[in-house]
Coordinates of C-alpha atoms and ligand atoms in Angstrom, one line a residue:
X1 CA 0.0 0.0 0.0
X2 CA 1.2 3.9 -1.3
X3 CA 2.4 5.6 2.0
X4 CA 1.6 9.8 1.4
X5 CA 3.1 12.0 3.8
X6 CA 1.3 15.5 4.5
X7 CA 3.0 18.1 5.6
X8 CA 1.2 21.7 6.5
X9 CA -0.9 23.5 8.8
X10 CA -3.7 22.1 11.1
X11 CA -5.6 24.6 12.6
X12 CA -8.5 26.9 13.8
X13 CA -10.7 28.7 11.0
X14 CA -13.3 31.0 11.7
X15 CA -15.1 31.6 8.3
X16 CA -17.6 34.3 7.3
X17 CA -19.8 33.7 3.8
X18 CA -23.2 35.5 2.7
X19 CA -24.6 32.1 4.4
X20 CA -23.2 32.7 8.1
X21 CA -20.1 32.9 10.5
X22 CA -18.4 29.8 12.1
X23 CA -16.9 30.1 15.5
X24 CA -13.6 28.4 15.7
X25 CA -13.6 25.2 14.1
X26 CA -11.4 22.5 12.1
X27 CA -9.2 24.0 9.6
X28 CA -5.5 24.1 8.4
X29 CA -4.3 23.0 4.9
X30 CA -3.1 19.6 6.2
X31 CA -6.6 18.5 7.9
X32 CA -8.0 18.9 4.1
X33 CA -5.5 17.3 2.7
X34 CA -5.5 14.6 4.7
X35 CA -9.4 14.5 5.0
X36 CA -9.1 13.8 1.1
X37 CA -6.8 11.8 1.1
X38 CA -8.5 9.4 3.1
X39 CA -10.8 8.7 0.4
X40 CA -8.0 6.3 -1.8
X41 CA -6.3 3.3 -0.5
X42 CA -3.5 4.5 1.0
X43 CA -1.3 5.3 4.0
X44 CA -1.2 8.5 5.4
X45 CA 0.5 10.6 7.8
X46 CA 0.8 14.9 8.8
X47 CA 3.5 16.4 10.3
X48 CA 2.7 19.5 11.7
X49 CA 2.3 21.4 15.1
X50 CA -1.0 22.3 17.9
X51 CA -1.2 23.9 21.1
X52 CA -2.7 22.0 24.0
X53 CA -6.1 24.3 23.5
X54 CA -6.5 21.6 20.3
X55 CA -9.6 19.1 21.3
X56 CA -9.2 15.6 21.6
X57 CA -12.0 16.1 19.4
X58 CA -10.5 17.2 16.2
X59 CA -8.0 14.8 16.6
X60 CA -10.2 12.4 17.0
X61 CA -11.5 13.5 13.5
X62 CA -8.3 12.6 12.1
X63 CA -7.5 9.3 13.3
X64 CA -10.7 7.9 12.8
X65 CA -10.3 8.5 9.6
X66 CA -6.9 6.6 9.5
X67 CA -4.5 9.1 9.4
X68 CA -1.3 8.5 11.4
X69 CA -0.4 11.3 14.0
X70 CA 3.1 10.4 15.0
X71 CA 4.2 13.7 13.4
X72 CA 1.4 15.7 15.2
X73 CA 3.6 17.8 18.1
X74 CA 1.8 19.2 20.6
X75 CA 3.1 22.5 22.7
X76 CA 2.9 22.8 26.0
X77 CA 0.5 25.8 27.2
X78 CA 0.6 26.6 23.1
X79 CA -1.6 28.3 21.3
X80 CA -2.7 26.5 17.6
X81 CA -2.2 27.9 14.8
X82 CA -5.1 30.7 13.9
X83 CA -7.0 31.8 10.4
X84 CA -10.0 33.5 10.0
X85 CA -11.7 34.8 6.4
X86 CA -14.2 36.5 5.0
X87 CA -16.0 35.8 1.5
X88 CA -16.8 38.5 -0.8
X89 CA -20.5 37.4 -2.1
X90 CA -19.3 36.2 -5.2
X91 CA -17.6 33.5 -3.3
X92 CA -14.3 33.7 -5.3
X93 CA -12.4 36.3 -3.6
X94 CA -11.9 36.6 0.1
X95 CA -10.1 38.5 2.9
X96 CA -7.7 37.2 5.5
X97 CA -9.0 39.1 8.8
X98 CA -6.9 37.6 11.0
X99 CA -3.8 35.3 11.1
X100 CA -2.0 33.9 14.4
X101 CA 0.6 31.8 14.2
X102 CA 1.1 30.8 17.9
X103 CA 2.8 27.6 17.9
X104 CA 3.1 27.7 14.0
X105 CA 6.1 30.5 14.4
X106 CA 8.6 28.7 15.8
X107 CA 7.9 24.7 14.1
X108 CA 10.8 22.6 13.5
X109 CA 8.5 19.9 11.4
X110 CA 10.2 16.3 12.5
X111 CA 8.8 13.5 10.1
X112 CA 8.6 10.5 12.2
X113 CA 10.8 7.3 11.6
X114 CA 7.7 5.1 10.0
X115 CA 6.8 8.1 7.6
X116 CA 10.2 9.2 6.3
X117 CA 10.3 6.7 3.5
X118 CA 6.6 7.3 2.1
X119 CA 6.5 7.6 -1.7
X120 CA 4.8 10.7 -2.3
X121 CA 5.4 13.5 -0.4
X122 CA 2.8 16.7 -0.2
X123 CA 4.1 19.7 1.2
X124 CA 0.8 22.1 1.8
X125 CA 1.2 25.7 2.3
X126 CA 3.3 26.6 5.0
X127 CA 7.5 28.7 5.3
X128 CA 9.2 27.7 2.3
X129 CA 12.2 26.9 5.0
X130 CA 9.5 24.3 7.1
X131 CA 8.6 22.5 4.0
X132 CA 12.3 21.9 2.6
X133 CA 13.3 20.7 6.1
X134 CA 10.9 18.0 6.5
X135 CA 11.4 17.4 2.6
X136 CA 15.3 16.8 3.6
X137 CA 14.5 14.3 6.2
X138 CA 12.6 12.1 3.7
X139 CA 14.6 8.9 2.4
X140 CA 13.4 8.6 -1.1
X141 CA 10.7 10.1 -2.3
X142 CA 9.3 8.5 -5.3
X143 CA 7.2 12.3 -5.9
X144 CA 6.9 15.6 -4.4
X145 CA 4.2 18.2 -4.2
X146 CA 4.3 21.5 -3.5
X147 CA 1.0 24.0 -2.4
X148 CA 2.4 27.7 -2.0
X149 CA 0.4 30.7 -2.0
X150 CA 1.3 34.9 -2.4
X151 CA 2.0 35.4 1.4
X152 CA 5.8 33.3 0.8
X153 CA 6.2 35.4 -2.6
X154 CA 5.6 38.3 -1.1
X155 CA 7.9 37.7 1.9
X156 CA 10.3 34.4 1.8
X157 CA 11.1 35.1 -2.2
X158 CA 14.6 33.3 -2.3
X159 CA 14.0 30.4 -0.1
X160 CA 10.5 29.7 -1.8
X161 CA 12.6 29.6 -4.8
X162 CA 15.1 27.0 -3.0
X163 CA 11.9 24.7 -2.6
X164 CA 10.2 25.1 -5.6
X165 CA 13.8 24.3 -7.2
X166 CA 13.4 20.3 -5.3
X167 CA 9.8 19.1 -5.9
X168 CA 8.4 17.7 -8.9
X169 CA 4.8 19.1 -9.0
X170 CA 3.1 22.6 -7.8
X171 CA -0.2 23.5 -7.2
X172 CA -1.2 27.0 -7.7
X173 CA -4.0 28.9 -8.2
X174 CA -4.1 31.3 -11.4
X175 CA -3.2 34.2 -9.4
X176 CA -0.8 33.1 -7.6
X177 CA 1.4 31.3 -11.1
X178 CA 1.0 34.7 -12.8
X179 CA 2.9 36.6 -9.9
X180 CA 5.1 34.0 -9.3
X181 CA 5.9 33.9 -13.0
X182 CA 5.5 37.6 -13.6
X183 CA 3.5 35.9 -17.0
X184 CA 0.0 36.8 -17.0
X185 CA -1.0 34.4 -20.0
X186 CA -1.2 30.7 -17.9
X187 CA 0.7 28.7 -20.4
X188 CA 3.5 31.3 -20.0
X189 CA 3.1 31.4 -16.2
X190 CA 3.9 27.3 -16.7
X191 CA 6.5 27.8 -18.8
X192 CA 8.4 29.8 -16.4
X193 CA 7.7 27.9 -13.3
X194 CA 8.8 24.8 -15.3
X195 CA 12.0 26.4 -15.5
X196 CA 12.1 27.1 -11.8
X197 CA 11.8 23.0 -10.9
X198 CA 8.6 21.6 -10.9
X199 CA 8.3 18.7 -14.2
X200 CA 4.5 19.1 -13.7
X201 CA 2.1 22.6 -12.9
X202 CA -1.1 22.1 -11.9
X203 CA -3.0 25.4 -11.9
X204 CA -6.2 25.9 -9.6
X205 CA -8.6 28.1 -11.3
X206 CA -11.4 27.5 -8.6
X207 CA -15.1 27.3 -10.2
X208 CA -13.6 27.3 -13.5
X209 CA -11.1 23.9 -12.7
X210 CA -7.9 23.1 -13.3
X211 CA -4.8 22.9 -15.7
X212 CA -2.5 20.6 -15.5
X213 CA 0.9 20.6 -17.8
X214 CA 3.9 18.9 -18.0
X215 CA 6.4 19.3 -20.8
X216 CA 4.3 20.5 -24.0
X217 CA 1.6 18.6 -22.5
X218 CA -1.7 19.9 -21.3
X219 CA -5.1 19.2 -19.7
X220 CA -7.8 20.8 -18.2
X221 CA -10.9 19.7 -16.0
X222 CA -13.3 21.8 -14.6
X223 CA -14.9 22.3 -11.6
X224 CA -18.5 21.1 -11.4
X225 CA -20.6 23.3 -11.6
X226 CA -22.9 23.8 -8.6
X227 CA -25.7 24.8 -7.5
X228 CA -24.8 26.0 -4.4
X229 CA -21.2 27.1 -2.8
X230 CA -21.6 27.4 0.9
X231 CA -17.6 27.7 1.8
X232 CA -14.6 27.8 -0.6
X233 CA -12.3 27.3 2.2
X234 CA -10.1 24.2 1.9
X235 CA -11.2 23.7 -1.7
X236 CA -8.0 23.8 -2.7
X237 CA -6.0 21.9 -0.7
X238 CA -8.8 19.3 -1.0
X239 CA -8.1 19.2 -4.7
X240 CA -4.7 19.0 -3.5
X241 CA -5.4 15.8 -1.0
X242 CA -7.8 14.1 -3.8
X243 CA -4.8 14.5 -6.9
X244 CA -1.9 13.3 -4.1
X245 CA -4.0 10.3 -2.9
X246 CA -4.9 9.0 -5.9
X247 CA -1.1 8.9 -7.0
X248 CA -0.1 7.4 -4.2
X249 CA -2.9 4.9 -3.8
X250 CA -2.1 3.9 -8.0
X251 CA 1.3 4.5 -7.6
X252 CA 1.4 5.6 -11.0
X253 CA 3.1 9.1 -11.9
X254 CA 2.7 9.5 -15.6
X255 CA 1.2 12.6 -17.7
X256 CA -1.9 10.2 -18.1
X257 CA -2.5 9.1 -14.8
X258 CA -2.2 12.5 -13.6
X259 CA -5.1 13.6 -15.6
X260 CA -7.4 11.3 -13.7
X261 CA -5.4 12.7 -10.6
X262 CA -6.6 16.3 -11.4
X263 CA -10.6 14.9 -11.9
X264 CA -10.7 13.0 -8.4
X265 CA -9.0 16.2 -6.6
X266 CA -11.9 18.2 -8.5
X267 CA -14.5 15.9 -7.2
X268 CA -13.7 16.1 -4.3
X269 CA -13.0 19.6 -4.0
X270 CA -16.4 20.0 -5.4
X271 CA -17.9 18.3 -1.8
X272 CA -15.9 20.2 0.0
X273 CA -17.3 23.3 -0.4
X274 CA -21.2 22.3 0.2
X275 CA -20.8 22.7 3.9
X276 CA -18.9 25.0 6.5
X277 CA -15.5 23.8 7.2
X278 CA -14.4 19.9 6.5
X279 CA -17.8 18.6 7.7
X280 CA -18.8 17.7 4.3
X281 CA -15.4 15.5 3.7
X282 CA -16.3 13.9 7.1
X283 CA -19.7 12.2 6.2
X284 CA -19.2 11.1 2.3
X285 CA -19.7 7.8 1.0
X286 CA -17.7 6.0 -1.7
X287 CA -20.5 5.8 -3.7
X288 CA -21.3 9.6 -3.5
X289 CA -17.8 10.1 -4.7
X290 CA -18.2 7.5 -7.5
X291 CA -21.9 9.1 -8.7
X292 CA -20.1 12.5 -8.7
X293 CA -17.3 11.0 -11.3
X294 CA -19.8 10.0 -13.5
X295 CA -21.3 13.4 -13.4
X296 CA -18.3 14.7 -14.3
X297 CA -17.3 12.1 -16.9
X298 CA -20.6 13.1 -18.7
X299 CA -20.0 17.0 -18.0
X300 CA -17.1 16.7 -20.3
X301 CA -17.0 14.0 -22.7
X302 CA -18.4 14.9 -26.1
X303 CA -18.2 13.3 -29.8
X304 CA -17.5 15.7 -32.2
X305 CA -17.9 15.1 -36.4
X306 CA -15.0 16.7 -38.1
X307 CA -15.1 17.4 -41.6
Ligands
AMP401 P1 -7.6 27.1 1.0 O1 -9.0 27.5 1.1 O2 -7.4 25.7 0.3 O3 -6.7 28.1 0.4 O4 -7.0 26.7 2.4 C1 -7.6 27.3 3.6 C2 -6.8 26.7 4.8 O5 -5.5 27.2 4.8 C3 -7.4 27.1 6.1 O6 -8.0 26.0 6.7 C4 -6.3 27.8 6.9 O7 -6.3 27.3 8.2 C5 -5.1 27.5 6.1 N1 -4.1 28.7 6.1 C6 -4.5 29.9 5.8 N2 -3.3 30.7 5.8 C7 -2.3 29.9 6.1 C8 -0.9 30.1 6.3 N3 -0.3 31.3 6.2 N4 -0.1 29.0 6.6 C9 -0.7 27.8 6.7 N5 -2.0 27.6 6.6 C10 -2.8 28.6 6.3

């Protein structure tokens, strides 16, 4: 069985759409990613870092759901790691309101003994430094993804380049590859951030889905379209969790496999936003996620008479 580490945040999100306001609940990129990638037939694990105010209940949340918490360190008298956001009505853009980093500002990640020889490594969005020292501690990772987001452009330039410069896929939303790239066309933006490392870009568009290129190769699925979008948040790190499981669970890392890579992290991304928080990643069934494929297999397969 595929082992898939996880390395990023797991935190406390309070969330604000046109539908309503959370209090502090579940968040944090790795609890998404995980929570998605508990969907394949895999073995998973996070490294990452809580304060003791962190319930037994949220962790609870994560093992029942199989995922190993060796590399889970919890700080004495610490505070976890903080996010809160607001939706603009459109539910594409939103604004940070508030981020604490509490035990998050000092982590030294340590990737437990039984974790450091998974085969596919994903490094969610966290210090460019964090992520390339529990990538060094790995023994030989068969792949290695990379989330990032403006916040490490904007402020950890240089060593974001060191990391980008190791792994051999990066997620990224559209906004994000353009300024990273300083390209505004996407297949530019690729083109350059090719050059920086990464084999593979996989660019997040949100509702309008994802493109995925490698080489002169290039793919795109879309988002389902729904009717409803309750909360964005963790969509993409969900897509994130969905295209890293199912690698690791095939154990298969070629152009074409990724493409069906890129529709499961869309599925699932898709459920992810029906409900507040994780909740709606915590009570799917396999044959929800299944129906939802088909969906999408009909959304986009057509037959087309060429002259
Ligand atoms: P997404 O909606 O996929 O961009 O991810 C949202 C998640 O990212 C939330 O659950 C937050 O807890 C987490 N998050 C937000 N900012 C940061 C940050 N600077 N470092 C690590 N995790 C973050």
């Amino acid at each position: 069985m595929g082992k898939l580490l996880i390395v990023g945040s797991v935190a406390f999100d309070a969330i604000e759409t046109k539908y309503g306001k959370t209090g502090k609940i579940l968040g944090g990129a790795a609890t998404y990613i995980g929570l998605a990638g508990s969907y394949f037939n895999l073995k998973s694990g996070i490294v990452s870092v809580i304060g003791e105010d962190f319930p037994q209940k949220n962790i609870d949340i994560l093992t029942d759901r199989n995922i190993n918490i060796d590399g889970l360190e919890v700080i004495k008298g610490g505070k976890t790691f903080f996010w809160s956001g607001k939706y603009h009505d459109d539910m594409n853009g939103r604004d940070t309101l508030e981020t604490q980093l509490n035990v998050m500002a000092d982590f030294e990640p340590k990737v437990p003994e039984n974790l450091q020889d998974a085969e596919v490594v994903m490094l969610g969005n966290l210090h460019p430094l964090v992520q390339l020292s529990a990538l060094e501690q790995m023994k030989n990772p068969k792949l290695v993804i990379l989330d990032t987001m403006n916040f490490w452009m904007d402020n950890s330039w240089d060593d974001l380049l060191k990391v980008i410069s190791k792994v051999d896929v990066i997620t990224i939303n559209d906004e994000e590859a353009r300024q990273l790239s300083g390209e505004n066309s996407l297949v530019k933006a690729n083109q350059v951030i090719q050059k920086m490392g990464p084999k593979t870009v996989v660019i997040k568009k949100g509702e309008h889905g994802a493109l995925l290129f490698q080489g002169n190769h290039m793919f795109f699925a879309p988002a389902l379209p729904l009717e409803e979008v309750f909360d964005p948040t963790g969509a993409g790190d969900t897509f994130a969790g969905g295209f890293a499981g199912y690698l690791t669970q095939t154990k298969d890392f070629s152009f074409e496999n990724m493409k069906q890579a890129v529709v499961y992290g869309s599925n699932l991304a898709s459920f992810c936003v029906e409900k507040f928080g994780p909740d709606r990643l915590l009570d799917l069934k396999t044959e929800e996620v299944f129906n939802r494929l088909k969906i999408f297999k009909s959304l986009t397969q057509f037959d087309i008479d060429l002259p």
